[in-house]
CSV table of C-alpha atoms and ligand atoms in Angstrom, one decimal:
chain,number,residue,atom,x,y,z
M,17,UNK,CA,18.7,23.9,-43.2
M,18,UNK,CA,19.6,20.6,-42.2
M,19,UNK,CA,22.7,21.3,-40.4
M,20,UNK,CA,20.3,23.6,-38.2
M,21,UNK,CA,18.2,21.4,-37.4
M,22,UNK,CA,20.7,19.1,-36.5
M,23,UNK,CA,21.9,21.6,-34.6
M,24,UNK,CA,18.5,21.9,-32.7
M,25,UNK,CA,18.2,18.6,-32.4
M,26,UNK,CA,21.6,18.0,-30.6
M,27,UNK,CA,21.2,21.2,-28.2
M,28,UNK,CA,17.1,19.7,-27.0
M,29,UNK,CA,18.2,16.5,-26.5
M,30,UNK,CA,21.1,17.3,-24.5
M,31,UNK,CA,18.6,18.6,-21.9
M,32,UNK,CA,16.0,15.6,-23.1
M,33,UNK,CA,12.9,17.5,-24.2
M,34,UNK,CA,12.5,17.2,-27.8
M,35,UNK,CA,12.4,14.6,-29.9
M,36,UNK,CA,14.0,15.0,-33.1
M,37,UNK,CA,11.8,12.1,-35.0
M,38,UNK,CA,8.3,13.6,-34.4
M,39,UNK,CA,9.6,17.4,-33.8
M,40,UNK,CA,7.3,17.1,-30.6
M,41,UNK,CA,8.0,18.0,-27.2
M,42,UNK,CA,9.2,14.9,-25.1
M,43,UNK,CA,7.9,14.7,-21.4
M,44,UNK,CA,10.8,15.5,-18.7
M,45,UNK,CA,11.3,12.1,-16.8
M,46,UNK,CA,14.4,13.7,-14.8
M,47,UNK,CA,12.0,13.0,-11.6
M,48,UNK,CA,11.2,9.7,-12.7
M,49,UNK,CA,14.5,8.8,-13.3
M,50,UNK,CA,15.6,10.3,-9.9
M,51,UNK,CA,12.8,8.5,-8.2
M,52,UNK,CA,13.6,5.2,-9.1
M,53,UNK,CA,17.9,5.8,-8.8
M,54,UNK,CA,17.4,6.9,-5.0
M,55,UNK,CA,14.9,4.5,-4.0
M,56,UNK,CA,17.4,1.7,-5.5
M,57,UNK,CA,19.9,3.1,-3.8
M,58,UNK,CA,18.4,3.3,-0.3
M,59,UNK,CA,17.6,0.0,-0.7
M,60,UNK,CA,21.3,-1.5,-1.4
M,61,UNK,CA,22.7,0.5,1.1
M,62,UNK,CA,20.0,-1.1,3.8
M,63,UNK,CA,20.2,-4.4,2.8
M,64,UNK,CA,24.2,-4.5,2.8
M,65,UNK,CA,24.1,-2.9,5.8
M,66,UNK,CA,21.8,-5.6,7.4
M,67,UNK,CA,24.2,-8.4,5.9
M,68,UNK,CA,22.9,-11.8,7.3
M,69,UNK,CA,21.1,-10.1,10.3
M,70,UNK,CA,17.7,-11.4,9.5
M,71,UNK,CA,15.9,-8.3,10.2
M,72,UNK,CA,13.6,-6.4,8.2
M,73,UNK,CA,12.7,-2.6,8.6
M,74,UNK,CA,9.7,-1.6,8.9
M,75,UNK,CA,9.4,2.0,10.0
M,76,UNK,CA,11.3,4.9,12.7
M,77,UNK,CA,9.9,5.0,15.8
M,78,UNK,CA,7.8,7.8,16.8
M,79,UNK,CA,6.9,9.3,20.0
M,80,UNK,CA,3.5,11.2,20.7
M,81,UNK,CA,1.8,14.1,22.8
M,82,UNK,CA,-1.1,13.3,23.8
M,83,UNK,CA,-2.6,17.0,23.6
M,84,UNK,CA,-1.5,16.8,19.8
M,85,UNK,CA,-3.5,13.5,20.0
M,86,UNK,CA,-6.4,15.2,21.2
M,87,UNK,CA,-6.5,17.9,19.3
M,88,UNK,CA,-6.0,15.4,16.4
M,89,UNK,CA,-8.8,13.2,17.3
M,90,UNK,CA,-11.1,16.5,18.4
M,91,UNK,CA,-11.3,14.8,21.9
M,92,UNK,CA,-11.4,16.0,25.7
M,93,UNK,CA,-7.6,15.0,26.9
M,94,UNK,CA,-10.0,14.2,30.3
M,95,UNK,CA,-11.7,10.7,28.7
M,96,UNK,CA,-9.6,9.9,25.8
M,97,UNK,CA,-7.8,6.2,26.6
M,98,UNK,CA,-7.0,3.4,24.1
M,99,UNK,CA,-5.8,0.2,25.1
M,100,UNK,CA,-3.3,-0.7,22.1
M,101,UNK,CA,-1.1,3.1,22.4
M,102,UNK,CA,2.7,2.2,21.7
M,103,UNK,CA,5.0,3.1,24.5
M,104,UNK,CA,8.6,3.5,22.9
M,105,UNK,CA,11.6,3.6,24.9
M,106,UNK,CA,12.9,7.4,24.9
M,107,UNK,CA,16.4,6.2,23.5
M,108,UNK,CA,14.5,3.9,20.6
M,109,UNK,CA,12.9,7.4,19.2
M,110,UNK,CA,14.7,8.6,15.7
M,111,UNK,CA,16.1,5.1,14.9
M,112,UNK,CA,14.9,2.4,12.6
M,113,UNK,CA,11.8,0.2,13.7
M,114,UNK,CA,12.2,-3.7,12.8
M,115,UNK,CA,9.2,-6.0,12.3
M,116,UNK,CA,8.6,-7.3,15.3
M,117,UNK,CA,9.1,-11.1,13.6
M,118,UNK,CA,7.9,-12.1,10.2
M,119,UNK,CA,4.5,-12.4,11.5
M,120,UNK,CA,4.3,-8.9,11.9
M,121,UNK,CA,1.6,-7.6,9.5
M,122,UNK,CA,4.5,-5.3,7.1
M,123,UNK,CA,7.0,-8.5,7.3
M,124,UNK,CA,6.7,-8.5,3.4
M,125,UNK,CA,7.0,-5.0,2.4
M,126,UNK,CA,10.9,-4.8,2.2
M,127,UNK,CA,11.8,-8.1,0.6
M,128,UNK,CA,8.5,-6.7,-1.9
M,129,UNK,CA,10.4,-3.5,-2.3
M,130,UNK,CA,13.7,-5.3,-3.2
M,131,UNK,CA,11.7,-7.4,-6.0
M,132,UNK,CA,10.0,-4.1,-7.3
M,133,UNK,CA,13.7,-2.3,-7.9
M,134,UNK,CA,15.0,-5.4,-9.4
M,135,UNK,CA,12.1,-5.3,-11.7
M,136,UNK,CA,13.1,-1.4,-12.2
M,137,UNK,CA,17.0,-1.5,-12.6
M,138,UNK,CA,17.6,-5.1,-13.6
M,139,UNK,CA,20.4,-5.2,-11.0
M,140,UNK,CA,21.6,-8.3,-9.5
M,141,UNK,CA,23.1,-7.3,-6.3
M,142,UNK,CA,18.9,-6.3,-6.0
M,143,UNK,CA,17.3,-9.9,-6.6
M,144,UNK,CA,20.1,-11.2,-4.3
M,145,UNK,CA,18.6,-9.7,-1.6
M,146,UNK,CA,15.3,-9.7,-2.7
M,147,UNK,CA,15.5,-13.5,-2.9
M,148,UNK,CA,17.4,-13.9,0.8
M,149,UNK,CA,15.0,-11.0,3.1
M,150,UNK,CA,11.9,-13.0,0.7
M,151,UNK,CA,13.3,-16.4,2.1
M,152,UNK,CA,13.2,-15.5,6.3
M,153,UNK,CA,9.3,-15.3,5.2
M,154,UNK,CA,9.0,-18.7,4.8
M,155,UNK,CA,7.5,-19.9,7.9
M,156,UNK,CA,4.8,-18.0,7.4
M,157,UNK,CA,3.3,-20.5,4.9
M,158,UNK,CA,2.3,-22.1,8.4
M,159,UNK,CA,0.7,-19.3,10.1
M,160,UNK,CA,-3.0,-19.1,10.9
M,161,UNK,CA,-3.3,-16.0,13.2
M,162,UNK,CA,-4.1,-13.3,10.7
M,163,UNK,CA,-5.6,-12.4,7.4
M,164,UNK,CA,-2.5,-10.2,7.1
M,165,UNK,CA,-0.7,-13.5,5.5
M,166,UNK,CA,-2.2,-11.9,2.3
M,167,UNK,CA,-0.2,-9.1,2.3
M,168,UNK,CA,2.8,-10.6,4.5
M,169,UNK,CA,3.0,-13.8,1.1
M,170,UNK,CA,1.9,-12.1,-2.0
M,171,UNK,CA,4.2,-8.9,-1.9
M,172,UNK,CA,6.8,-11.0,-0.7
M,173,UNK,CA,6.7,-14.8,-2.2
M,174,UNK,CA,4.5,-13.3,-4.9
M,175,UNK,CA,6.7,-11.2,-6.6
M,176,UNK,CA,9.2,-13.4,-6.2
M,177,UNK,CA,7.0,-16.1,-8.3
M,178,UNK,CA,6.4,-13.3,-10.9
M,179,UNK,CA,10.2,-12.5,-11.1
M,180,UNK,CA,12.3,-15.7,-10.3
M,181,UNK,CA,9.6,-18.4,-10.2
M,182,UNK,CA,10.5,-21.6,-8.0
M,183,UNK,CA,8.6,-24.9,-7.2
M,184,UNK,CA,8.7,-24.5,-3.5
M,185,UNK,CA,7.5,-20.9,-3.8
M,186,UNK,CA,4.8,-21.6,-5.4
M,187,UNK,CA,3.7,-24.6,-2.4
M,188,UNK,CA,4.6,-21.7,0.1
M,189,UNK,CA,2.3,-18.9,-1.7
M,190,UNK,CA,-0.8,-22.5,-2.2
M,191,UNK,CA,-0.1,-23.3,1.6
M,192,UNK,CA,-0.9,-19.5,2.3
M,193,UNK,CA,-3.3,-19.0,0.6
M,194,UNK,CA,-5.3,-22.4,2.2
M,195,UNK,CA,-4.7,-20.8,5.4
M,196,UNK,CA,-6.4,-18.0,4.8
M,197,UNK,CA,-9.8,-19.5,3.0
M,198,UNK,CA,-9.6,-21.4,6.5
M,199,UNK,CA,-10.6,-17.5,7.8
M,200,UNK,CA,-13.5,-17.7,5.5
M,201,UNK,CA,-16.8,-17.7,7.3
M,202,UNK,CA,-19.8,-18.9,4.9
M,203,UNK,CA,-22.7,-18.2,6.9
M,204,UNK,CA,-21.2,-14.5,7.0
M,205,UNK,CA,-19.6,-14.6,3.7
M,206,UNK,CA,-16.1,-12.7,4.9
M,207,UNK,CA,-12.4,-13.6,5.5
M,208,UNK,CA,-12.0,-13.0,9.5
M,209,UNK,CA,-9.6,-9.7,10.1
M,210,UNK,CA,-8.2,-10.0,13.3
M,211,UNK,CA,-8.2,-12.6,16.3
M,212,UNK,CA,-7.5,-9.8,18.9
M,213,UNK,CA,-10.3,-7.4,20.0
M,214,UNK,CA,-13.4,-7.4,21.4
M,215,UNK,CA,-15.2,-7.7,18.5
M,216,UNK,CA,-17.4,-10.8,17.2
M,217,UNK,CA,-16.1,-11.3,13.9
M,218,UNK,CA,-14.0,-7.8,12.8
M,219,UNK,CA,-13.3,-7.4,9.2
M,220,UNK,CA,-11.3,-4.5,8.4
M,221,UNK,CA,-11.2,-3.3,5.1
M,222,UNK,CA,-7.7,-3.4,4.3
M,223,UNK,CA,-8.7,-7.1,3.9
M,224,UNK,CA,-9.4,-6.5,0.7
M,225,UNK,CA,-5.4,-6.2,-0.1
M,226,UNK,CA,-5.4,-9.4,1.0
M,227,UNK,CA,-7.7,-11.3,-1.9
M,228,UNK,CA,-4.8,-10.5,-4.5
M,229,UNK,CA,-3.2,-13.6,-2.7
M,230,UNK,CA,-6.3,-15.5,-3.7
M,231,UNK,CA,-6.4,-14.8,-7.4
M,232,UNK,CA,-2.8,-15.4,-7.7
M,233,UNK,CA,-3.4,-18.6,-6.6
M,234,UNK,CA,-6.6,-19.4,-8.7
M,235,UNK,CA,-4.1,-18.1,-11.4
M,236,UNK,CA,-1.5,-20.8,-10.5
M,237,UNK,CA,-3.6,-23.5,-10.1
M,238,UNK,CA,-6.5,-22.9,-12.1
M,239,UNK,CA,-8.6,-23.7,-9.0
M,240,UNK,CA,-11.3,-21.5,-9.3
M,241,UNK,CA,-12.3,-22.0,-5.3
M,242,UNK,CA,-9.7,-19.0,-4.5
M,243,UNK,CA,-11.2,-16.8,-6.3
M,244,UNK,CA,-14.9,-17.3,-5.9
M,245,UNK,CA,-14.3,-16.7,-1.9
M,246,UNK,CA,-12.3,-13.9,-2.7
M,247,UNK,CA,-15.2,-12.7,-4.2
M,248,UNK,CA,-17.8,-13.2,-2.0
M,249,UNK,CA,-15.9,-11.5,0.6
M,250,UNK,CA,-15.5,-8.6,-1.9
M,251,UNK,CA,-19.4,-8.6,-2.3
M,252,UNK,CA,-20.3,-8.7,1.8
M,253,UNK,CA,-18.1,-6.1,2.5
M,254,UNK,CA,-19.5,-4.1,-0.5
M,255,UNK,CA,-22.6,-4.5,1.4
M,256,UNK,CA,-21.4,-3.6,4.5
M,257,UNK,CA,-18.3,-1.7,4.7
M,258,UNK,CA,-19.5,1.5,2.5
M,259,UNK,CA,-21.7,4.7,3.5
M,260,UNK,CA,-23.9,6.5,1.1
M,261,UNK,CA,-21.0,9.0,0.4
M,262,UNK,CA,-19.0,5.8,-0.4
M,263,UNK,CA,-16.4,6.4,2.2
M,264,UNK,CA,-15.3,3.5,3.7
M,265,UNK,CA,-16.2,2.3,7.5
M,266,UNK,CA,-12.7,0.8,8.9
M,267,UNK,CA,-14.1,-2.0,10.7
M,268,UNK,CA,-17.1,-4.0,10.2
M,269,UNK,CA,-17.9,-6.7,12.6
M,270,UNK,CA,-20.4,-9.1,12.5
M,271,UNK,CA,-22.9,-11.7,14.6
M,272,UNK,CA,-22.1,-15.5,13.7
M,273,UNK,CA,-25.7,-15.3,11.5
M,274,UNK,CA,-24.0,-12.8,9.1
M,275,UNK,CA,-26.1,-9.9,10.8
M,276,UNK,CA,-23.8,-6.1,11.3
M,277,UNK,CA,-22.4,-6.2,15.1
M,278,UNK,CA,-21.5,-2.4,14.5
M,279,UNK,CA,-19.1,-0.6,12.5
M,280,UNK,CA,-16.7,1.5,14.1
M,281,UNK,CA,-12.9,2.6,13.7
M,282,UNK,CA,-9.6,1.0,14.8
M,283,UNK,CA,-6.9,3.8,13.1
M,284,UNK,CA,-8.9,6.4,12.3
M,285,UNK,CA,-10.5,9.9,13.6
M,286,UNK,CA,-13.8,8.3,14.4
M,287,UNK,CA,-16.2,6.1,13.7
M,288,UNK,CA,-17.7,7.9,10.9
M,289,UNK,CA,-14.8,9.6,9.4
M,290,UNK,CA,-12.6,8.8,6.3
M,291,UNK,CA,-9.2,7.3,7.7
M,292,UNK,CA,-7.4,7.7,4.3
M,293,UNK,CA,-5.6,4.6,4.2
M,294,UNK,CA,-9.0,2.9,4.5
M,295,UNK,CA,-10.1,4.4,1.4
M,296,UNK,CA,-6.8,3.6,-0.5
M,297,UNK,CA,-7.1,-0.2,0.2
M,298,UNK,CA,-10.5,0.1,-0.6
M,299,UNK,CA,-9.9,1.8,-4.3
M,300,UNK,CA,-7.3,-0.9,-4.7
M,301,UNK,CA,-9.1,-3.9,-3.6
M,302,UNK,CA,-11.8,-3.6,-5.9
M,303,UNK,CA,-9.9,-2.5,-8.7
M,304,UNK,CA,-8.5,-5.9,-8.1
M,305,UNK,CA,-11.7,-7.4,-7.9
M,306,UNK,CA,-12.9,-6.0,-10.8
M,307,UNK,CA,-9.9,-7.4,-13.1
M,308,UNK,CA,-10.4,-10.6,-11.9
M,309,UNK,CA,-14.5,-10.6,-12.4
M,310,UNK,CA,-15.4,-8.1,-14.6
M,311,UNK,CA,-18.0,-7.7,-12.3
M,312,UNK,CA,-19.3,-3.7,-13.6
M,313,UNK,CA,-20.7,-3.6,-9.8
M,314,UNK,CA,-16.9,-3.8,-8.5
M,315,UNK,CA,-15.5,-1.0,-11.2
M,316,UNK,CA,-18.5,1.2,-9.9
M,317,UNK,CA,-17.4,0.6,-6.2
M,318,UNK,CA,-13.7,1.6,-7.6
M,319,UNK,CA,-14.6,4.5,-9.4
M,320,UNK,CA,-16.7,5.8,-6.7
M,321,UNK,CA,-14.3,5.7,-4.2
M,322,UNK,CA,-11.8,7.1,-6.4
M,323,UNK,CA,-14.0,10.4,-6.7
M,324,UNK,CA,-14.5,10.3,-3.0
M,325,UNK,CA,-10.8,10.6,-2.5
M,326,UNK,CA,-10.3,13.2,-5.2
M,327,UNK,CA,-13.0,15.5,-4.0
M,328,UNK,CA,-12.0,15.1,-0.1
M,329,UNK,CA,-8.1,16.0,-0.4
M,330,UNK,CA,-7.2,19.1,1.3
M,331,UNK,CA,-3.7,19.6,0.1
M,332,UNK,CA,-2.2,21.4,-2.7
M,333,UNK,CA,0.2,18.5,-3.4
M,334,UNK,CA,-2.5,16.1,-3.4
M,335,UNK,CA,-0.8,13.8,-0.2
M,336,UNK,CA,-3.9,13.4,1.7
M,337,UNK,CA,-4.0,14.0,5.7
M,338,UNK,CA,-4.1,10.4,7.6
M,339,UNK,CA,-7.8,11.4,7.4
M,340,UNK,CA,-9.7,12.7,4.6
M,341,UNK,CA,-11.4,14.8,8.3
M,342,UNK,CA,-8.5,15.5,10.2
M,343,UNK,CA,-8.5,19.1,10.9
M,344,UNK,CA,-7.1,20.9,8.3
M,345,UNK,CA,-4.5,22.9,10.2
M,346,UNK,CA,-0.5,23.1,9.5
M,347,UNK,CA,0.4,20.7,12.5
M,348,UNK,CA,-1.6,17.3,10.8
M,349,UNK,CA,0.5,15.0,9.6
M,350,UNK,CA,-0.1,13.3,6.3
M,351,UNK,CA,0.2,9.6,4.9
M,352,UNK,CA,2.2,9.5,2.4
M,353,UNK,CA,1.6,5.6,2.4
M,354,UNK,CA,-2.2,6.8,1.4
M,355,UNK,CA,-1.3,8.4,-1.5
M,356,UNK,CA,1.2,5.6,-2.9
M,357,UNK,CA,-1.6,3.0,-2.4
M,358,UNK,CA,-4.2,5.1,-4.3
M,359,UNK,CA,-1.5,6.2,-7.2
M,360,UNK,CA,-1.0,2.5,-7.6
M,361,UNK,CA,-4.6,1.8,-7.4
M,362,UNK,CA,-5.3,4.2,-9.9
M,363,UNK,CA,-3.3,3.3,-12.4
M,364,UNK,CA,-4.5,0.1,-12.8
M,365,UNK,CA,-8.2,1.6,-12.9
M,366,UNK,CA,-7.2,4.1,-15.3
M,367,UNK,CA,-6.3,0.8,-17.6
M,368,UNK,CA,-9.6,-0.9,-17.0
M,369,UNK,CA,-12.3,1.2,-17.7
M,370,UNK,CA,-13.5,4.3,-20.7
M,371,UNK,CA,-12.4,7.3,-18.8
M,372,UNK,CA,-8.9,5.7,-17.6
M,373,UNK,CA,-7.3,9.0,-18.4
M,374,UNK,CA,-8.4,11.4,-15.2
M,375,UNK,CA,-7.3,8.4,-13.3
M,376,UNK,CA,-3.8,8.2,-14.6
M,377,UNK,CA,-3.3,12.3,-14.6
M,378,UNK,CA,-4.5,12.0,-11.1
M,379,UNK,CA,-2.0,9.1,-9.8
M,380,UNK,CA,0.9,10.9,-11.9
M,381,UNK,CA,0.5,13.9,-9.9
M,382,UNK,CA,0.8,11.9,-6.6
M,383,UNK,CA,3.5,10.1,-7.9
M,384,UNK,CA,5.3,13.5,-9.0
M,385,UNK,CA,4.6,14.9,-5.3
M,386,UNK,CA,5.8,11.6,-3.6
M,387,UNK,CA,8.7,11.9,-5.8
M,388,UNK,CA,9.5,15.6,-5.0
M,389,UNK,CA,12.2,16.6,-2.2
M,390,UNK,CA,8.9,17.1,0.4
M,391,UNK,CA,8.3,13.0,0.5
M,392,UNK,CA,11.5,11.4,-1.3
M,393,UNK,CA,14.4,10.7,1.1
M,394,UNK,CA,17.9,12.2,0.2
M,395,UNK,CA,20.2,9.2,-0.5
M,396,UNK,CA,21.9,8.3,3.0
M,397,UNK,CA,19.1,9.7,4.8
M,398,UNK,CA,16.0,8.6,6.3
M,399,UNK,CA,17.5,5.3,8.0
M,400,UNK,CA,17.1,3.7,4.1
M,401,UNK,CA,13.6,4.4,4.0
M,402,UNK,CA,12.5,5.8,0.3
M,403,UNK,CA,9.5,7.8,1.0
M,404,UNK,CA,9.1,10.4,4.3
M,405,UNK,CA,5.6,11.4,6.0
M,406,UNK,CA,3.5,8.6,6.6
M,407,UNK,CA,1.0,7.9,9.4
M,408,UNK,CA,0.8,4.3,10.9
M,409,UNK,CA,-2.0,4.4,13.5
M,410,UNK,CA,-2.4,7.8,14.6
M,411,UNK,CA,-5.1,6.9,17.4
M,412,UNK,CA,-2.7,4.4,19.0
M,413,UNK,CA,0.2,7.4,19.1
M,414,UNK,CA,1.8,4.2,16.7
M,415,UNK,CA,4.2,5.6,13.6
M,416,UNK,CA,3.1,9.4,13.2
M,417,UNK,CA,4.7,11.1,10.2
M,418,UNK,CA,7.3,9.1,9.9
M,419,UNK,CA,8.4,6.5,6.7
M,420,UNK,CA,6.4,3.4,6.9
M,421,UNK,CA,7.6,0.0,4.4
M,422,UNK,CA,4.5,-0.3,2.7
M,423,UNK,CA,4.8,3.5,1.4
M,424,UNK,CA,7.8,2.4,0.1
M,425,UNK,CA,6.4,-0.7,-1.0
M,426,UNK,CA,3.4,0.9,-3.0
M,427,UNK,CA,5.7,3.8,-4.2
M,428,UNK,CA,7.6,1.3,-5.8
M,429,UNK,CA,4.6,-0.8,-7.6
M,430,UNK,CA,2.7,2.8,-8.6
M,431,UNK,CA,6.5,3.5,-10.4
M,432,UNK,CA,6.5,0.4,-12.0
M,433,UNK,CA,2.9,0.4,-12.9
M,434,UNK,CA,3.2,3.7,-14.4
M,435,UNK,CA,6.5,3.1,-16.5
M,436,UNK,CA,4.5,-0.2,-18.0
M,437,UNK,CA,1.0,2.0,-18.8
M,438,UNK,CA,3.6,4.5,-20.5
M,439,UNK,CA,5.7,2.5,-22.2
M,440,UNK,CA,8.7,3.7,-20.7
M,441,UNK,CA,12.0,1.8,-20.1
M,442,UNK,CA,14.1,2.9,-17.5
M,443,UNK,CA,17.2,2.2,-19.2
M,444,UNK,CA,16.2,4.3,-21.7
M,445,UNK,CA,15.5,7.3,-19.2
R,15,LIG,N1,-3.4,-2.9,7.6
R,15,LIG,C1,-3.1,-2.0,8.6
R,15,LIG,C2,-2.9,-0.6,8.2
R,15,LIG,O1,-3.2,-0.2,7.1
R,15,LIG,O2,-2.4,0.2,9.0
């Protein structure tokens, strides 16, 4: 009897779906596994092949018809214009996209990356280059111009404070973080978005990504002023930014006496549609903002838009169209950078409040599609990229199903995040 079930035992684990302690069927991980052994790979193989060329990838450039645009945008190929569409060069089309300079808005995303597969593999050769790609962000600590220094600092100098702290990372990630409270408006009670545009005061809401920089640094200090302006902007644009269906309005911009200019849409259908990245910062923002607070009004704001993403999805697999009301026809492309954001969001959610679990069934079905041969690059492929099928800026004909850094990027943290909320190590996979 016992040699049987030795038997048994030997044959299931060889395939890894039993587990001979509990008699109970184990979960199959082979995709997780998988998922985290390409992305590490497509990672070294970038960053060796960059060497000391202090670039950092950010997409593949895409080209655009404007018919398809049309038809995208459900708008007369006669009137349509936009003032920001990209232009690339015929011969630039199909190969690898580079930040523009570290002040480009996704200039963190692959030294970010680098940190997150360190964190996954423990390999060396990964925190080497995470540390040197996070290092040509360092003038940034001095830039003014965006509220994008968020983003472009924490995934970038943060992680590399929560992995491989350092003194004069922690100065750069303070400095930053000054510089964007000097974007803080108290009369309005918001972090100014962008300088560019003809808007008064536009505040878009992936600014709520960046107020993670904020409480990081009210963490590291224990200067509470960080966070309590993260967290008025966080209540304004609660007030603002949502509709009764609580979508989320891209952009809201406002007078200088805190009144509503108007609320429109930069990047997505139309001014009153769901542009699906919008709704994935939004989900993530104040699941931040809720863990930082415990304010029950932020969870409610998270769990609400969580439901409006789960009941607007179109797709079998779950990756939502770059807008929850594209037209839902075989030709629109998806984000896949949507879908990482909100698996990441999610899980987080799914740890702070009652009913966590249809959170974390719903982000580990994302992350099972992401991780599937439809979305995960083929080692060698891709031009390094992890993840395929993201949309950029599909109104500005900018990055249309093509890989994008902070799909990667969020792909990465959702993996991570998952693997800690399960308890799984990936040695042991
Ligand atoms: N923050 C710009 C974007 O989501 O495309």
């Amino acid at each position: 009897m016992k040699k049987t079930l030795l038997l048994v035992c030997a044959v299931a684990s060889l395939h890894g779906l039993y587990s001979c302690t509990s008699g109970q069927p184990e979960t199959d991980y082979t995709w997780l596994k998988n998922a985290v052994n390409s992305s590490a790979k497509q990672l070294e193989q970038t960053a060796a092949e960059l060497g000391d060329s202090p670039l950092l990838p950010r997409s593949i450039w895409t080209g655009y018809d404007m018919d398809f645009l049309c038809r995208q945008l459900e708008r007369d190929p006669k009137t349509f214009k936009d003032s920001l569409r990209m232009k690339p060069a015929a011969e630039a089309l199909g190969t690898r996209r580079y930040c523009f300079s570290v002040r480009d808005w996704t200039s963190g995303f692959f030294p970010g990356s680098l940190w997150y597969a360190y964190q996954l593999t423990g390999s060396q050769e990964l925190k080497r280059e995470a540390v040197k790609f996070t290092n040509y962000l360092y003038p940034v600590r001095e830039y003014t111009g965006s509220h994008d220094i968020g983003f472009m600092m924490n995934c970038s100098y943060g992680n590399a404070y929560r992995l491989a702290p350092a003194d004069s990372v922690r100065e750069a990630l303070v400095q930053t973080a000054d510089n964007l409270c000097g974007r803080f408006d108290a009369t309005i009670g918001c972090i100014r978005s962008w300088d560019f545009g003809h808007w008064n005061f536009p505040v878009i809401i992936d600014n709520m990504m960046n107020l993670d920089l904020l409480f990081h640094v009210t963490h590291l200090t224990k200067d509470d002023r960080y966070k309590n302006l993260a967290l008025k902007h966080a209540e304004t644009t609660l007030k603002n930014h949502f509709r009764a269906d609580h979508s989320s309005y891209h952009v809201v911009s406002y007078n200088n006496d805190g009144s509503v200019e108007l609320k429109c849409t930069h990047q997505g259908k139309n001014d009153e549609s769901s542009w699906a990245r919008g709704q994935a910062w939004a989900v993530y923002g104040y699941t931040s903002c809720y863990r930082e607070s415990k304010n029950p009004l932020f969870l409610k704001q998270a769990e609400d838009v969580a439901h409006l993403i789960m009941r607007s999805v179109k797709t079998d697999d779950l990756i939502p169209l770059w807008d929850y009301d594209a037209p839902d026809t075989p030709e629109t492309p998806r984000d896949a950078s949507a879908a990482a954001v909100t698996a990441s969001a999610l899980i987080e959610l799914s740890t702070l409040c009652e009913n966590g679990k249809e959170y974390l069934d719903y982000a580990e079905k994302l992350l099972q599609s992401l991780s599937s041969e439809r979305y995960l690059a083929k080692v060698g492929t891709n031009q390094g990229f992890i993840l395929m099928h993201s949309t950029g800026s599909l109104p500005n004909g900018s990055e249309i199903d093509t890989p994008i850094n902070y799909a990667d990027y969020y792909y990465l943290e959702a993996l991570v995040r998952y693997m800690e909320v399960k308890g799984i190590d990936f040695q042991s996979l």
